[in-house]
């Protein structure tokens, strides 16, 4: 039993050479909270990409079908405006929010805000406006905020996937 390192000629370079055996990969992948984090990341990805597909389809659907009846050009303008909201949020606020709230609270706040904003998107008074630009403006603002909230939750989930650092940050 020499646990002093150097058994592989590495001279204390870390890892298994220092006497600490590495757990098998299957044990790491099945250890709390990693399975939950991976399921949440998959669900989050499905929800985010569903919004990426469904919101433009809803914006282009006829008013009779409950959509906003935007043309392709109007939709493009609306999505571009929503992207500006996302850029402003991610560059100015997201990092500060994650540091202030922590990973778990950022995940909860992001998912809750995204769900509420999705409901607001569907029930927005601007959806019934006669002028196309009011419908597009309301949709782009709420869609930009909804996607920003999803990005906040996604950032927390990605950070949680880096298990050792995430546990250090939460303690």
mmCIF file with all atom_site columns, C-alpha atoms in Angstrom:
data_model
loop_
_atom_site.group_PDB
_atom_site.id
_atom_site.type_symbol
_atom_site.label_atom_id
_atom_site.label_alt_id
_atom_site.label_comp_id
_atom_site.label_asym_id
_atom_site.label_entity_id
_atom_site.label_seq_id
_atom_site.pdbx_PDB_ins_code
_atom_site.Cartn_x
_atom_site.Cartn_y
_atom_site.Cartn_z
_atom_site.occupancy
_atom_site.B_iso_or_equiv
_atom_site.pdbx_formal_charge
_atom_site.auth_seq_id
_atom_site.auth_comp_id
_atom_site.auth_asym_id
_atom_site.auth_atom_id
_atom_site.pdbx_PDB_model_num
ATOM 1   C CA . UNK A 1 1   ? 0.000   0.000  0.000   1.00 0.00 ? 1   UNK A CA 1
ATOM 2   C CA . UNK A 1 2   ? 1.984   2.996  -1.083  1.00 0.00 ? 2   UNK A CA 1
ATOM 3   C CA . UNK A 1 3   ? -0.574  5.767  -1.613  1.00 0.00 ? 3   UNK A CA 1
ATOM 4   C CA . UNK A 1 4   ? 2.003   8.507  -1.888  1.00 0.00 ? 4   UNK A CA 1
ATOM 5   C CA . UNK A 1 5   ? 1.627   8.938  -5.650  1.00 0.00 ? 5   UNK A CA 1
ATOM 6   C CA . UNK A 1 6   ? 4.324   8.383  -8.177  1.00 0.00 ? 6   UNK A CA 1
ATOM 7   C CA . UNK A 1 7   ? 3.292   4.784  -8.829  1.00 0.00 ? 7   UNK A CA 1
ATOM 8   C CA . UNK A 1 8   ? 2.944   5.532  -12.508 1.00 0.00 ? 8   UNK A CA 1
ATOM 9   C CA . UNK A 1 9   ? 6.006   7.680  -12.705 1.00 0.00 ? 9   UNK A CA 1
ATOM 10  C CA . UNK A 1 10  ? 3.840   10.802 -12.885 1.00 0.00 ? 10  UNK A CA 1
ATOM 11  C CA . UNK A 1 11  ? 4.948   12.161 -9.512  1.00 0.00 ? 11  UNK A CA 1
ATOM 12  C CA . UNK A 1 12  ? 1.627   13.343 -8.060  1.00 0.00 ? 12  UNK A CA 1
ATOM 13  C CA . UNK A 1 13  ? 0.039   14.594 -11.264 1.00 0.00 ? 13  UNK A CA 1
ATOM 14  C CA . UNK A 1 14  ? -3.494  14.020 -9.934  1.00 0.00 ? 14  UNK A CA 1
ATOM 15  C CA . UNK A 1 15  ? -6.278  11.523 -10.523 1.00 0.00 ? 15  UNK A CA 1
ATOM 16  C CA . UNK A 1 16  ? -5.805  7.836  -9.755  1.00 0.00 ? 16  UNK A CA 1
ATOM 17  C CA . UNK A 1 17  ? -2.041  8.280  -9.337  1.00 0.00 ? 17  UNK A CA 1
ATOM 18  C CA . UNK A 1 18  ? -2.663  10.144 -6.062  1.00 0.00 ? 18  UNK A CA 1
ATOM 19  C CA . UNK A 1 19  ? -4.246  7.072  -4.510  1.00 0.00 ? 19  UNK A CA 1
ATOM 20  C CA . UNK A 1 20  ? -7.866  8.120  -5.059  1.00 0.00 ? 20  UNK A CA 1
ATOM 21  C CA . UNK A 1 21  ? -9.560  5.635  -7.332  1.00 0.00 ? 21  UNK A CA 1
ATOM 22  C CA . UNK A 1 22  ? -11.819 7.148  -9.948  1.00 0.00 ? 22  UNK A CA 1
ATOM 23  C CA . UNK A 1 23  ? -15.409 5.926  -9.779  1.00 0.00 ? 23  UNK A CA 1
ATOM 24  C CA . UNK A 1 24  ? -16.649 4.099  -12.857 1.00 0.00 ? 24  UNK A CA 1
ATOM 25  C CA . UNK A 1 25  ? -18.407 6.234  -15.448 1.00 0.00 ? 25  UNK A CA 1
ATOM 26  C CA . UNK A 1 26  ? -21.705 4.424  -14.891 1.00 0.00 ? 26  UNK A CA 1
ATOM 27  C CA . UNK A 1 27  ? -21.602 5.378  -11.195 1.00 0.00 ? 27  UNK A CA 1
ATOM 28  C CA . UNK A 1 28  ? -20.964 9.026  -12.052 1.00 0.00 ? 28  UNK A CA 1
ATOM 29  C CA . UNK A 1 29  ? -23.754 9.115  -14.649 1.00 0.00 ? 29  UNK A CA 1
ATOM 30  C CA . UNK A 1 30  ? -26.234 7.554  -12.203 1.00 0.00 ? 30  UNK A CA 1
ATOM 31  C CA . UNK A 1 31  ? -25.304 9.707  -9.209  1.00 0.00 ? 31  UNK A CA 1
ATOM 32  C CA . UNK A 1 32  ? -27.643 12.412 -7.943  1.00 0.00 ? 32  UNK A CA 1
ATOM 33  C CA . UNK A 1 33  ? -28.460 14.934 -9.449  1.00 0.00 ? 33  UNK A CA 1
ATOM 34  C CA . UNK A 1 34  ? -27.035 14.096 -12.887 1.00 0.00 ? 34  UNK A CA 1
ATOM 35  C CA . UNK A 1 35  ? -29.886 11.863 -14.167 1.00 0.00 ? 35  UNK A CA 1
ATOM 36  C CA . UNK A 1 36  ? -32.454 14.503 -13.217 1.00 0.00 ? 36  UNK A CA 1
ATOM 37  C CA . UNK A 1 37  ? -30.385 17.255 -14.803 1.00 0.00 ? 37  UNK A CA 1
ATOM 38  C CA . UNK A 1 38  ? -30.091 15.284 -18.048 1.00 0.00 ? 38  UNK A CA 1
ATOM 39  C CA . UNK A 1 39  ? -33.857 14.623 -18.157 1.00 0.00 ? 39  UNK A CA 1
ATOM 40  C CA . UNK A 1 40  ? -34.505 18.310 -17.485 1.00 0.00 ? 40  UNK A CA 1
ATOM 41  C CA . UNK A 1 41  ? -32.064 19.321 -20.233 1.00 0.00 ? 41  UNK A CA 1
ATOM 42  C CA . UNK A 1 42  ? -33.839 17.043 -22.705 1.00 0.00 ? 42  UNK A CA 1
ATOM 43  C CA . UNK A 1 43  ? -37.279 18.381 -21.713 1.00 0.00 ? 43  UNK A CA 1
ATOM 44  C CA . UNK A 1 44  ? -36.000 21.962 -21.848 1.00 0.00 ? 44  UNK A CA 1
ATOM 45  C CA . UNK A 1 45  ? -34.552 21.393 -25.310 1.00 0.00 ? 45  UNK A CA 1
ATOM 46  C CA . UNK A 1 46  ? -37.848 19.945 -26.541 1.00 0.00 ? 46  UNK A CA 1
ATOM 47  C CA . UNK A 1 47  ? -39.785 22.921 -25.157 1.00 0.00 ? 47  UNK A CA 1
ATOM 48  C CA . UNK A 1 48  ? -37.350 25.456 -26.603 1.00 0.00 ? 48  UNK A CA 1
ATOM 49  C CA . UNK A 1 49  ? -37.342 23.941 -30.068 1.00 0.00 ? 49  UNK A CA 1
ATOM 50  C CA . UNK A 1 50  ? -41.116 23.515 -29.947 1.00 0.00 ? 50  UNK A CA 1
ATOM 51  C CA . UNK A 1 51  ? -41.367 27.268 -29.357 1.00 0.00 ? 51  UNK A CA 1
ATOM 52  C CA . UNK A 1 52  ? -38.941 27.886 -32.234 1.00 0.00 ? 52  UNK A CA 1
ATOM 53  C CA . UNK A 1 53  ? -41.263 25.905 -34.533 1.00 0.00 ? 53  UNK A CA 1
ATOM 54  C CA . UNK A 1 54  ? -44.716 26.669 -33.182 1.00 0.00 ? 54  UNK A CA 1
ATOM 55  C CA . UNK A 1 55  ? -44.546 30.421 -32.592 1.00 0.00 ? 55  UNK A CA 1
ATOM 56  C CA . UNK A 1 56  ? -43.726 31.253 -36.238 1.00 0.00 ? 56  UNK A CA 1
ATOM 57  C CA . UNK A 1 57  ? -46.454 28.857 -37.412 1.00 0.00 ? 57  UNK A CA 1
ATOM 58  C CA . UNK A 1 58  ? -48.940 30.523 -35.066 1.00 0.00 ? 58  UNK A CA 1
ATOM 59  C CA . UNK A 1 59  ? -47.879 33.965 -36.271 1.00 0.00 ? 59  UNK A CA 1
ATOM 60  C CA . UNK A 1 60  ? -48.492 32.975 -39.896 1.00 0.00 ? 60  UNK A CA 1
ATOM 61  C CA . UNK A 1 61  ? -51.774 31.108 -39.320 1.00 0.00 ? 61  UNK A CA 1
ATOM 62  C CA . UNK A 1 62  ? -54.957 32.854 -40.403 1.00 0.00 ? 62  UNK A CA 1
ATOM 63  C CA . UNK A 1 63  ? -56.956 34.943 -37.952 1.00 0.00 ? 63  UNK A CA 1
ATOM 64  C CA . UNK A 1 64  ? -59.828 32.486 -38.483 1.00 0.00 ? 64  UNK A CA 1
ATOM 65  C CA . UNK A 1 65  ? -57.575 29.662 -37.211 1.00 0.00 ? 65  UNK A CA 1
ATOM 66  C CA . UNK A 1 66  ? -56.526 31.765 -34.203 1.00 0.00 ? 66  UNK A CA 1
ATOM 67  C CA . UNK A 1 67  ? -53.209 32.960 -35.612 1.00 0.00 ? 67  UNK A CA 1
ATOM 68  C CA . UNK A 1 68  ? -51.865 36.441 -36.236 1.00 0.00 ? 68  UNK A CA 1
ATOM 69  C CA . UNK A 1 69  ? -52.022 36.264 -40.065 1.00 0.00 ? 69  UNK A CA 1
ATOM 70  C CA . UNK A 1 70  ? -48.578 37.812 -40.520 1.00 0.00 ? 70  UNK A CA 1
ATOM 71  C CA . UNK A 1 71  ? -46.893 37.660 -43.898 1.00 0.00 ? 71  UNK A CA 1
ATOM 72  C CA . UNK A 1 72  ? -43.419 36.159 -44.223 1.00 0.00 ? 72  UNK A CA 1
ATOM 73  C CA . UNK A 1 73  ? -41.866 39.633 -44.214 1.00 0.00 ? 73  UNK A CA 1
ATOM 74  C CA . UNK A 1 74  ? -43.845 40.707 -41.162 1.00 0.00 ? 74  UNK A CA 1
ATOM 75  C CA . UNK A 1 75  ? -42.903 37.470 -39.388 1.00 0.00 ? 75  UNK A CA 1
ATOM 76  C CA . UNK A 1 76  ? -39.245 38.014 -40.206 1.00 0.00 ? 76  UNK A CA 1
ATOM 77  C CA . UNK A 1 77  ? -39.389 41.525 -38.776 1.00 0.00 ? 77  UNK A CA 1
ATOM 78  C CA . UNK A 1 78  ? -41.169 40.254 -35.668 1.00 0.00 ? 78  UNK A CA 1
ATOM 79  C CA . UNK A 1 79  ? -38.644 37.453 -35.077 1.00 0.00 ? 79  UNK A CA 1
ATOM 80  C CA . UNK A 1 80  ? -35.745 39.867 -35.632 1.00 0.00 ? 80  UNK A CA 1
ATOM 81  C CA . UNK A 1 81  ? -37.195 42.204 -32.992 1.00 0.00 ? 81  UNK A CA 1
ATOM 82  C CA . UNK A 1 82  ? -37.537 39.237 -30.622 1.00 0.00 ? 82  UNK A CA 1
ATOM 83  C CA . UNK A 1 83  ? -33.897 38.363 -31.278 1.00 0.00 ? 83  UNK A CA 1
ATOM 84  C CA . UNK A 1 84  ? -32.869 41.898 -30.264 1.00 0.00 ? 84  UNK A CA 1
ATOM 85  C CA . UNK A 1 85  ? -34.659 41.364 -26.933 1.00 0.00 ? 85  UNK A CA 1
ATOM 86  C CA . UNK A 1 86  ? -32.731 38.100 -26.483 1.00 0.00 ? 86  UNK A CA 1
ATOM 87  C CA . UNK A 1 87  ? -29.370 39.705 -27.296 1.00 0.00 ? 87  UNK A CA 1
ATOM 88  C CA . UNK A 1 88  ? -29.968 42.533 -24.835 1.00 0.00 ? 88  UNK A CA 1
ATOM 89  C CA . UNK A 1 89  ? -31.051 40.086 -22.124 1.00 0.00 ? 89  UNK A CA 1
ATOM 90  C CA . UNK A 1 90  ? -28.177 37.635 -22.596 1.00 0.00 ? 90  UNK A CA 1
ATOM 91  C CA . UNK A 1 91  ? -25.519 40.329 -22.821 1.00 0.00 ? 91  UNK A CA 1
ATOM 92  C CA . UNK A 1 92  ? -26.723 42.582 -20.002 1.00 0.00 ? 92  UNK A CA 1
ATOM 93  C CA . UNK A 1 93  ? -28.806 40.595 -17.532 1.00 0.00 ? 93  UNK A CA 1
ATOM 94  C CA . UNK A 1 94  ? -28.461 36.816 -17.772 1.00 0.00 ? 94  UNK A CA 1
ATOM 95  C CA . UNK A 1 95  ? -25.024 36.420 -16.194 1.00 0.00 ? 95  UNK A CA 1
ATOM 96  C CA . UNK A 1 96  ? -25.941 38.729 -13.338 1.00 0.00 ? 96  UNK A CA 1
ATOM 97  C CA . UNK A 1 97  ? -29.196 36.874 -12.727 1.00 0.00 ? 97  UNK A CA 1
ATOM 98  C CA . UNK A 1 98  ? -27.527 33.459 -12.625 1.00 0.00 ? 98  UNK A CA 1
ATOM 99  C CA . UNK A 1 99  ? -24.852 34.705 -10.211 1.00 0.00 ? 99  UNK A CA 1
ATOM 100 C CA . UNK A 1 100 ? -27.421 36.419 -7.979  1.00 0.00 ? 100 UNK A CA 1
ATOM 101 C CA . UNK A 1 101 ? -30.082 33.704 -7.992  1.00 0.00 ? 101 UNK A CA 1
ATOM 102 C CA . UNK A 1 102 ? -27.899 30.600 -8.187  1.00 0.00 ? 102 UNK A CA 1
ATOM 103 C CA . UNK A 1 103 ? -28.410 27.650 -10.514 1.00 0.00 ? 103 UNK A CA 1
ATOM 104 C CA . UNK A 1 104 ? -31.540 26.113 -9.005  1.00 0.00 ? 104 UNK A CA 1
ATOM 105 C CA . UNK A 1 105 ? -33.387 29.416 -8.646  1.00 0.00 ? 105 UNK A CA 1
ATOM 106 C CA . UNK A 1 106 ? -32.354 30.448 -12.176 1.00 0.00 ? 106 UNK A CA 1
ATOM 107 C CA . UNK A 1 107 ? -33.739 27.192 -13.527 1.00 0.00 ? 107 UNK A CA 1
ATOM 108 C CA . UNK A 1 108 ? -36.997 27.624 -11.615 1.00 0.00 ? 108 UNK A CA 1
ATOM 109 C CA . UNK A 1 109 ? -37.368 31.305 -12.484 1.00 0.00 ? 109 UNK A CA 1
ATOM 110 C CA . UNK A 1 110 ? -36.557 30.748 -16.150 1.00 0.00 ? 110 UNK A CA 1
ATOM 111 C CA . UNK A 1 111 ? -38.982 27.858 -16.591 1.00 0.00 ? 111 UNK A CA 1
ATOM 112 C CA . UNK A 1 112 ? -41.766 29.599 -14.661 1.00 0.00 ? 112 UNK A CA 1
ATOM 113 C CA . UNK A 1 113 ? -41.331 32.853 -16.572 1.00 0.00 ? 113 UNK A CA 1
ATOM 114 C CA . UNK A 1 114 ? -41.208 30.995 -19.898 1.00 0.00 ? 114 UNK A CA 1
ATOM 115 C CA . UNK A 1 115 ? -44.425 29.127 -19.109 1.00 0.00 ? 115 UNK A CA 1
ATOM 116 C CA . UNK A 1 116 ? -46.232 32.306 -18.043 1.00 0.00 ? 116 UNK A CA 1
ATOM 117 C CA . UNK A 1 117 ? -44.955 34.226 -21.072 1.00 0.00 ? 117 UNK A CA 1
ATOM 118 C CA . UNK A 1 118 ? -46.113 31.434 -23.372 1.00 0.00 ? 118 UNK A CA 1
ATOM 119 C CA . UNK A 1 119 ? -49.606 31.817 -21.911 1.00 0.00 ? 119 UNK A CA 1
ATOM 120 C CA . UNK A 1 120 ? -49.324 35.590 -22.326 1.00 0.00 ? 120 UNK A CA 1
ATOM 121 C CA . UNK A 1 121 ? -48.294 35.113 -25.943 1.00 0.00 ? 121 UNK A CA 1
ATOM 122 C CA . UNK A 1 122 ? -51.435 33.145 -26.658 1.00 0.00 ? 122 UNK A CA 1
ATOM 123 C CA . UNK A 1 123 ? -53.747 35.433 -24.649 1.00 0.00 ? 123 UNK A CA 1
ATOM 124 C CA . UNK A 1 124 ? -52.131 38.735 -25.599 1.00 0.00 ? 124 UNK A CA 1
ATOM 125 C CA . UNK A 1 125 ? -54.539 41.574 -26.428 1.00 0.00 ? 125 UNK A CA 1
ATOM 126 C CA . UNK A 1 126 ? -52.213 42.447 -29.311 1.00 0.00 ? 126 UNK A CA 1
ATOM 127 C CA . UNK A 1 127 ? -53.189 39.132 -30.929 1.00 0.00 ? 127 UNK A CA 1
ATOM 128 C CA . UNK A 1 128 ? -56.606 40.588 -31.723 1.00 0.00 ? 128 UNK A CA 1
ATOM 129 C CA . UNK A 1 129 ? -55.327 43.968 -32.920 1.00 0.00 ? 129 UNK A CA 1
ATOM 130 C CA . UNK A 1 130 ? -56.425 45.011 -36.406 1.00 0.00 ? 130 UNK A CA 1
ATOM 131 C CA . UNK A 1 131 ? -53.066 46.514 -37.384 1.00 0.00 ? 131 UNK A CA 1
ATOM 132 C CA . UNK A 1 132 ? -50.456 43.916 -38.287 1.00 0.00 ? 132 UNK A CA 1
ATOM 133 C CA . UNK A 1 133 ? -47.617 45.833 -36.647 1.00 0.00 ? 133 UNK A CA 1
ATOM 134 C CA . UNK A 1 134 ? -49.375 45.782 -33.261 1.00 0.00 ? 134 UNK A CA 1
ATOM 135 C CA . UNK A 1 135 ? -49.808 42.010 -33.551 1.00 0.00 ? 135 UNK A CA 1
ATOM 136 C CA . UNK A 1 136 ? -46.167 41.626 -34.621 1.00 0.00 ? 136 UNK A CA 1
ATOM 137 C CA . UNK A 1 137 ? -44.874 43.956 -31.900 1.00 0.00 ? 137 UNK A CA 1
ATOM 138 C CA . UNK A 1 138 ? -46.766 42.155 -29.146 1.00 0.00 ? 138 UNK A CA 1
ATOM 139 C CA . UNK A 1 139 ? -45.664 38.760 -30.418 1.00 0.00 ? 139 UNK A CA 1
ATOM 140 C CA . UNK A 1 140 ? -42.020 39.783 -30.804 1.00 0.00 ? 140 UNK A CA 1
ATOM 141 C CA . UNK A 1 141 ? -41.786 41.332 -27.351 1.00 0.00 ? 141 UNK A CA 1
ATOM 142 C CA . UNK A 1 142 ? -43.395 38.405 -25.543 1.00 0.00 ? 142 UNK A CA 1
ATOM 143 C CA . UNK A 1 143 ? -41.576 35.836 -27.712 1.00 0.00 ? 143 UNK A CA 1
ATOM 144 C CA . UNK A 1 144 ? -38.237 37.568 -27.048 1.00 0.00 ? 144 UNK A CA 1
ATOM 145 C CA . UNK A 1 145 ? -38.882 37.551 -23.303 1.00 0.00 ? 145 UNK A CA 1
ATOM 146 C CA . UNK A 1 146 ? -40.116 33.943 -23.376 1.00 0.00 ? 146 UNK A CA 1
ATOM 147 C CA . UNK A 1 147 ? -37.031 32.778 -25.252 1.00 0.00 ? 147 UNK A CA 1
ATOM 148 C CA . UNK A 1 148 ? -34.803 34.803 -22.921 1.00 0.00 ? 148 UNK A CA 1
ATOM 149 C CA . UNK A 1 149 ? -36.385 33.046 -19.942 1.00 0.00 ? 149 UNK A CA 1
ATOM 150 C CA . UNK A 1 150 ? -35.749 29.698 -21.634 1.00 0.00 ? 150 UNK A CA 1
ATOM 151 C CA . UNK A 1 151 ? -32.132 30.721 -22.201 1.00 0.00 ? 151 UNK A CA 1
ATOM 152 C CA . UNK A 1 152 ? -31.806 31.563 -18.498 1.00 0.00 ? 152 UNK A CA 1
ATOM 153 C CA . UNK A 1 153 ? -33.119 28.114 -17.564 1.00 0.00 ? 153 UNK A CA 1
ATOM 154 C CA . UNK A 1 154 ? -30.905 26.484 -20.180 1.00 0.00 ? 154 UNK A CA 1
ATOM 155 C CA . UNK A 1 155 ? -27.817 28.237 -18.877 1.00 0.00 ? 155 UNK A CA 1
ATOM 156 C CA . UNK A 1 156 ? -28.555 26.942 -15.390 1.00 0.00 ? 156 UNK A CA 1
ATOM 157 C CA . UNK A 1 157 ? -29.074 23.399 -16.717 1.00 0.00 ? 157 UNK A CA 1
ATOM 158 C CA . UNK A 1 158 ? -25.847 23.421 -18.706 1.00 0.00 ? 158 UNK A CA 1
ATOM 159 C CA . UNK A 1 159 ? -24.001 24.682 -15.638 1.00 0.00 ? 159 UNK A CA 1
ATOM 160 C CA . UNK A 1 160 ? -25.578 21.943 -13.534 1.00 0.00 ? 160 UNK A CA 1
ATOM 161 C CA . UNK A 1 161 ? -24.309 19.367 -16.020 1.00 0.00 ? 161 UNK A CA 1
ATOM 162 C CA . UNK A 1 162 ? -20.789 20.269 -14.995 1.00 0.00 ? 162 UNK A CA 1
ATOM 163 C CA . UNK A 1 163 ? -21.393 18.455 -11.720 1.00 0.00 ? 163 UNK A CA 1
ATOM 164 C CA . UNK A 1 164 ? -18.320 19.236 -9.577  1.00 0.00 ? 164 UNK A CA 1
ATOM 165 C CA . UNK A 1 165 ? -18.374 22.951 -10.347 1.00 0.00 ? 165 UNK A CA 1
ATOM 166 C CA . UNK A 1 166 ? -22.145 23.165 -10.009 1.00 0.00 ? 166 UNK A CA 1
ATOM 167 C CA . UNK A 1 167 ? -22.057 21.585 -6.558  1.00 0.00 ? 167 UNK A CA 1
ATOM 168 C CA . UNK A 1 168 ? -19.301 23.967 -5.473  1.00 0.00 ? 168 UNK A CA 1
ATOM 169 C CA . UNK A 1 169 ? -21.250 26.960 -6.750  1.00 0.00 ? 169 UNK A CA 1
ATOM 170 C CA . UNK A 1 170 ? -24.428 25.948 -4.914  1.00 0.00 ? 170 UNK A CA 1
ATOM 171 C CA . UNK A 1 171 ? -22.726 25.365 -1.551  1.00 0.00 ? 171 UNK A CA 1
#
